[in-house]
């Protein structure tokens, strides 16, 4: 409802001549009353002039009152309302005094009471007439009311109008407008952050015209502060010349030593210059030393010191101390920095939910952009006040801030229901795409069809945008430029039969191209194609390879697919405990995807059902328990009491006992390991996680490279030479007739096998037990190592290698050479990191139990090598764990590497001879 005073003012302004006549008539009838009214009017004018005099107004009768000075220090607005009433009475009683109207208007804008919108038409003519204050009031009105509901109709002041008015007020030298510009150039969001323009604005403040009669202390102090602000900005921000930085350094050095009111800020600018080498020689060690001396009494020094500690600048890295300091700091910069460290996972396990909340508490635009990216990854995480994030990013996008528009568009195109708004995202993307932004163009093109990625809904073409012919042209152009997005979009359209005829084979081929060019989304979809046989033969190994690469590049969706695949890996044994156990529980801890219910009190028993049977059983209880414990190093959020109690109940009894046993053996738990997993055990697990720190980011060698054999260094032998020699050797083997020719062929196959050629190794492994000639050339140690390589690598075309290995081990036992099997197995475990995975080694050594003397030979070799902690059987869980620990401690034997190097020289010689 319109406030009564506004109605009164508007009507009185319209009837001003009539009102003046009424006052005159009353004066003639009652002179004493007229004198009182004149005195009241004079007093109202005086109060209005003293309380609301406009800066830069040539008609002002009192010292200027800057806009911020209108507000009482105690924020008791009743005082300001009294000024408004006096200004209103003064304006109505003395309409010839034009200054009073603007003075009243500025007080009303400051009060911001209902009905203010109806006064804006009175402000606009004054602004159009060149009034700096009226222009500033237009901006101020927009700044306060830009969040008003859209249902209220078109805004009285648009963004463009407000910013234009602010610039005009600033150009006229209006100090409050200039201060507002200063903040915008420093922080945004309505204007793009720009250190150069910030400095220019500060200089404009120094040179601004006198604001009116006796400007006052604020005016003088503001101008006096600007030279140091310029110097501090020059050192703290990028983009200034060496000469400018040198001049600035001398200024902040003098100020920090003088102990002025701003000396703390100058000291930090001085330290920044030392840290980065701006205006002075770089000395990170001294910068860190000075920060250490300040953090006890200056909270603003904490973020810089924490950053240096995390990065190891000026001294050793200490990320855990940096995190502790940031948690205790109460300055704006600390939150986003802490969030980044929690997401990084370098010093503590990743804590995405905590990081999201920290980003969400910050108004820093870079933090908002990071937050948008985090919400894309962790789409199950919700934030408070999502509209504020949308507004902040939208403001940044309108201001031209790099990354803001794309961050918001991607978020609105995602499945996050707090932000999903595809039409608004496309409207934002179009001008960017038209302006040449290729990322924006591909996002715009990929959303031309709604539900393109949906498996539940049929895609439908959106109105407007790109035609099908334009999409084809764009894709052709993009593929010509080798853009991954072009192949990815082409694949999606082919898969759904849109724009192009439906073709799964071509679609998968396009996914391969996109994945090879680095598209993480294409890698995930390619894994799906290999999993389901879409346009390509089903291939479990290639499926895992695609998902692993996507997971390595940060895809949580790929990690989830790997975790789900583990349950069905009982036969192939292609996966690791980290992928199947550690990552799955870590995802549950962080509340990702379907496993996220745990964070909200879901049933861990249901979510983790079946996880500890099947393939996990091959690794043994201790290894599985270790993988469970590692999940909390990867995702410490799971240590929260409610979550940890639920997971504890979902764990099998023997796993809980094994966890408590480990905690006790390492000095974290004093109780008896009975598997009760009570408060003391849970507290011990949290202490163990803190002491151990996060898991290293790189997965195990097998998880990174799948089950592929670790290839010899490319510098040893060119691939084309190996191919030529292999073809020649296999042709000679097939053509061999005499024993001499066969023996020569076997020796050359042995040469290729020593180099690491899997095809040659398989020929020898498959025939070793049935060909005396092979056994005369290839030693039991060699055949054991070759077989272990085959069992881990599982190359295409190899059928039932487990059986062939058992036959070979049986033959070795019959030849009374089983002793060689044990020593070769120890060497292979040390030389091949893939065998150092408990799950992989457990599955392989399970085959040893079917061959005579094999397990005994491993136990004998282990005892001979002095390996601690072996069990009673060479193939039991205790011995396997001891072998892995020994291999990791001792490192590679170099036996395999030496053999490969020597074989490479033989192959080169043979190739050179054949070329003559």
mmCIF file of C-alpha atoms in Angstrom, residues 33-165:
data_model
loop_
_atom_site.group_PDB
_atom_site.id
_atom_site.type_symbol
_atom_site.label_atom_id
_atom_site.label_comp_id
_atom_site.label_asym_id
_atom_site.label_seq_id
_atom_site.Cartn_x
_atom_site.Cartn_y
_atom_site.Cartn_z
ATOM 1 C CA UNK A 33 -0.087 32.034 13.467
ATOM 2 C CA UNK A 34 1.718 33.044 10.266
ATOM 3 C CA UNK A 35 4.803 33.975 12.205
ATOM 4 C CA UNK A 36 4.764 30.597 13.926
ATOM 5 C CA UNK A 37 4.455 28.815 10.622
ATOM 6 C CA UNK A 38 7.309 30.835 9.177
ATOM 7 C CA UNK A 39 9.430 29.958 12.147
ATOM 8 C CA UNK A 40 8.524 26.278 11.791
ATOM 9 C CA UNK A 41 9.336 26.376 8.094
ATOM 10 C CA UNK A 42 12.657 28.043 8.751
ATOM 11 C CA UNK A 43 13.460 25.423 11.363
ATOM 12 C CA UNK A 44 12.461 22.602 8.946
ATOM 13 C CA UNK A 45 14.672 24.064 6.223
ATOM 14 C CA UNK A 46 17.568 24.366 8.645
ATOM 15 C CA UNK A 47 17.210 20.788 9.871
ATOM 16 C CA UNK A 48 16.913 19.503 6.310
ATOM 17 C CA UNK A 49 19.964 21.466 5.160
ATOM 18 C CA UNK A 50 22.082 20.354 8.103
ATOM 19 C CA UNK A 51 20.883 16.748 7.949
ATOM 20 C CA UNK A 52 20.707 16.054 4.210
ATOM 21 C CA UNK A 53 22.736 18.645 2.299
ATOM 22 C CA UNK A 54 23.616 17.177 -1.120
ATOM 23 C CA UNK A 55 27.300 16.866 -2.140
ATOM 24 C CA UNK A 56 28.273 18.828 -5.261
ATOM 25 C CA UNK A 57 25.027 20.858 -5.115
ATOM 26 C CA UNK A 58 25.912 24.484 -5.978
ATOM 27 C CA UNK A 59 22.772 25.641 -4.161
ATOM 28 C CA UNK A 60 23.661 23.845 -0.910
ATOM 29 C CA UNK A 61 23.411 25.956 2.233
ATOM 30 C CA UNK A 62 25.257 23.604 4.601
ATOM 31 C CA UNK A 63 28.300 21.313 4.562
ATOM 32 C CA UNK A 64 27.689 18.205 2.430
ATOM 33 C CA UNK A 65 26.296 15.077 4.041
ATOM 34 C CA UNK A 66 27.583 11.999 2.195
ATOM 35 C CA UNK A 67 24.973 9.328 1.571
ATOM 36 C CA UNK A 68 26.439 6.956 4.144
ATOM 37 C CA UNK A 69 26.418 9.741 6.736
ATOM 38 C CA UNK A 70 22.628 9.950 6.528
ATOM 39 C CA UNK A 71 22.410 6.864 8.686
ATOM 40 C CA UNK A 72 22.904 7.434 12.444
ATOM 41 C CA UNK A 73 25.783 5.494 13.955
ATOM 42 C CA UNK A 74 23.381 3.669 16.253
ATOM 43 C CA UNK A 75 21.142 2.915 13.220
ATOM 44 C CA UNK A 76 18.175 4.436 15.065
ATOM 45 C CA UNK A 77 16.173 5.309 11.963
ATOM 46 C CA UNK A 78 13.711 7.386 13.937
ATOM 47 C CA UNK A 79 16.249 10.208 13.708
ATOM 48 C CA UNK A 80 16.377 9.813 9.930
ATOM 49 C CA UNK A 81 12.585 9.751 9.777
ATOM 50 C CA UNK A 82 12.549 13.069 11.659
ATOM 51 C CA UNK A 83 14.880 14.515 9.026
ATOM 52 C CA UNK A 84 12.604 13.161 6.280
ATOM 53 C CA UNK A 85 9.590 14.814 7.864
ATOM 54 C CA UNK A 86 11.414 18.128 8.173
ATOM 55 C CA UNK A 87 12.647 17.929 4.572
ATOM 56 C CA UNK A 88 9.132 17.173 3.378
ATOM 57 C CA UNK A 89 7.713 20.141 5.266
ATOM 58 C CA UNK A 90 10.520 22.359 4.012
ATOM 59 C CA UNK A 91 10.046 21.285 0.397
ATOM 60 C CA UNK A 92 6.302 21.880 0.544
ATOM 61 C CA UNK A 93 6.622 25.160 2.356
ATOM 62 C CA UNK A 94 9.386 26.558 0.168
ATOM 63 C CA UNK A 95 8.983 25.023 -3.304
ATOM 64 C CA UNK A 96 11.168 27.763 -4.765
ATOM 65 C CA UNK A 97 14.156 26.231 -2.911
ATOM 66 C CA UNK A 98 14.861 23.480 -5.453
ATOM 67 C CA UNK A 99 17.631 21.868 -3.381
ATOM 68 C CA UNK A 100 15.092 20.761 -0.777
ATOM 69 C CA UNK A 101 13.370 18.356 -3.151
ATOM 70 C CA UNK A 102 16.548 16.371 -3.801
ATOM 71 C CA UNK A 103 17.456 16.466 -0.107
ATOM 72 C CA UNK A 104 14.061 14.979 0.759
ATOM 73 C CA UNK A 105 14.305 12.381 -1.996
ATOM 74 C CA UNK A 106 17.711 11.129 -0.856
ATOM 75 C CA UNK A 107 16.463 10.703 2.697
ATOM 76 C CA UNK A 108 13.427 8.786 1.452
ATOM 77 C CA UNK A 109 15.657 6.509 -0.655
ATOM 78 C CA UNK A 110 17.802 5.901 2.419
ATOM 79 C CA UNK A 111 14.754 5.004 4.520
ATOM 80 C CA UNK A 112 13.535 2.628 1.777
ATOM 81 C CA UNK A 113 9.944 2.479 2.956
ATOM 82 C CA UNK A 114 6.940 1.097 1.045
ATOM 83 C CA UNK A 115 5.874 3.260 -1.864
ATOM 84 C CA UNK A 116 9.389 4.388 -2.706
ATOM 85 C CA UNK A 117 8.948 3.230 -6.307
ATOM 86 C CA UNK A 118 6.464 6.057 -6.885
ATOM 87 C CA UNK A 119 9.156 8.626 -6.134
ATOM 88 C CA UNK A 120 11.597 7.375 -8.779
ATOM 89 C CA UNK A 121 9.872 9.413 -11.551
ATOM 90 C CA UNK A 122 10.843 12.505 -9.545
ATOM 91 C CA UNK A 123 14.476 11.381 -9.324
ATOM 92 C CA UNK A 124 14.926 10.598 -13.019
ATOM 93 C CA UNK A 125 14.442 14.172 -14.357
ATOM 94 C CA UNK A 126 16.976 15.413 -11.845
ATOM 95 C CA UNK A 127 19.427 12.728 -12.959
ATOM 96 C CA UNK A 128 18.784 13.557 -16.617
ATOM 97 C CA UNK A 129 19.526 17.157 -15.741
ATOM 98 C CA UNK A 130 23.002 16.170 -14.609
ATOM 99 C CA UNK A 131 22.620 15.904 -10.851
ATOM 100 C CA UNK A 132 25.362 13.553 -9.542
ATOM 101 C CA UNK A 133 23.349 12.799 -6.412
ATOM 102 C CA UNK A 134 20.195 11.950 -8.366
ATOM 103 C CA UNK A 135 22.224 9.605 -10.562
ATOM 104 C CA UNK A 136 23.641 7.942 -7.479
ATOM 105 C CA UNK A 137 20.140 7.575 -6.014
ATOM 106 C CA UNK A 138 19.014 5.712 -9.137
ATOM 107 C CA UNK A 139 21.873 3.263 -8.658
ATOM 108 C CA UNK A 140 21.173 2.959 -4.936
ATOM 109 C CA UNK A 141 17.505 2.222 -5.588
ATOM 110 C CA UNK A 142 18.442 -0.516 -8.058
ATOM 111 C CA UNK A 143 21.076 -1.952 -5.718
ATOM 112 C CA UNK A 144 18.509 -2.359 -2.947
ATOM 113 C CA UNK A 145 15.499 -3.416 -5.039
ATOM 114 C CA UNK A 146 16.997 -5.547 -7.810
ATOM 115 C CA UNK A 147 15.890 -8.700 -6.013
ATOM 116 C CA UNK A 148 12.260 -7.624 -5.909
ATOM 117 C CA UNK A 149 9.752 -10.144 -7.206
ATOM 118 C CA UNK A 150 9.385 -10.128 -10.985
ATOM 119 C CA UNK A 151 5.589 -10.168 -10.535
ATOM 120 C CA UNK A 152 5.807 -6.522 -9.485
ATOM 121 C CA UNK A 153 6.238 -5.608 -13.151
ATOM 122 C CA UNK A 154 9.053 -3.976 -15.068
ATOM 123 C CA UNK A 155 11.693 -2.483 -12.730
ATOM 124 C CA UNK A 156 11.690 1.271 -12.307
ATOM 125 C CA UNK A 157 15.473 1.240 -12.727
ATOM 126 C CA UNK A 158 17.152 -1.385 -14.894
ATOM 127 C CA UNK A 159 20.651 -2.736 -14.395
ATOM 128 C CA UNK A 160 21.946 -0.840 -17.418
ATOM 129 C CA UNK A 161 20.303 2.375 -16.268
ATOM 130 C CA UNK A 162 21.699 1.994 -12.736
ATOM 131 C CA UNK A 163 25.264 1.331 -13.804
ATOM 132 C CA UNK A 164 25.176 4.170 -16.324
ATOM 133 C CA UNK A 165 23.906 6.480 -13.585
#
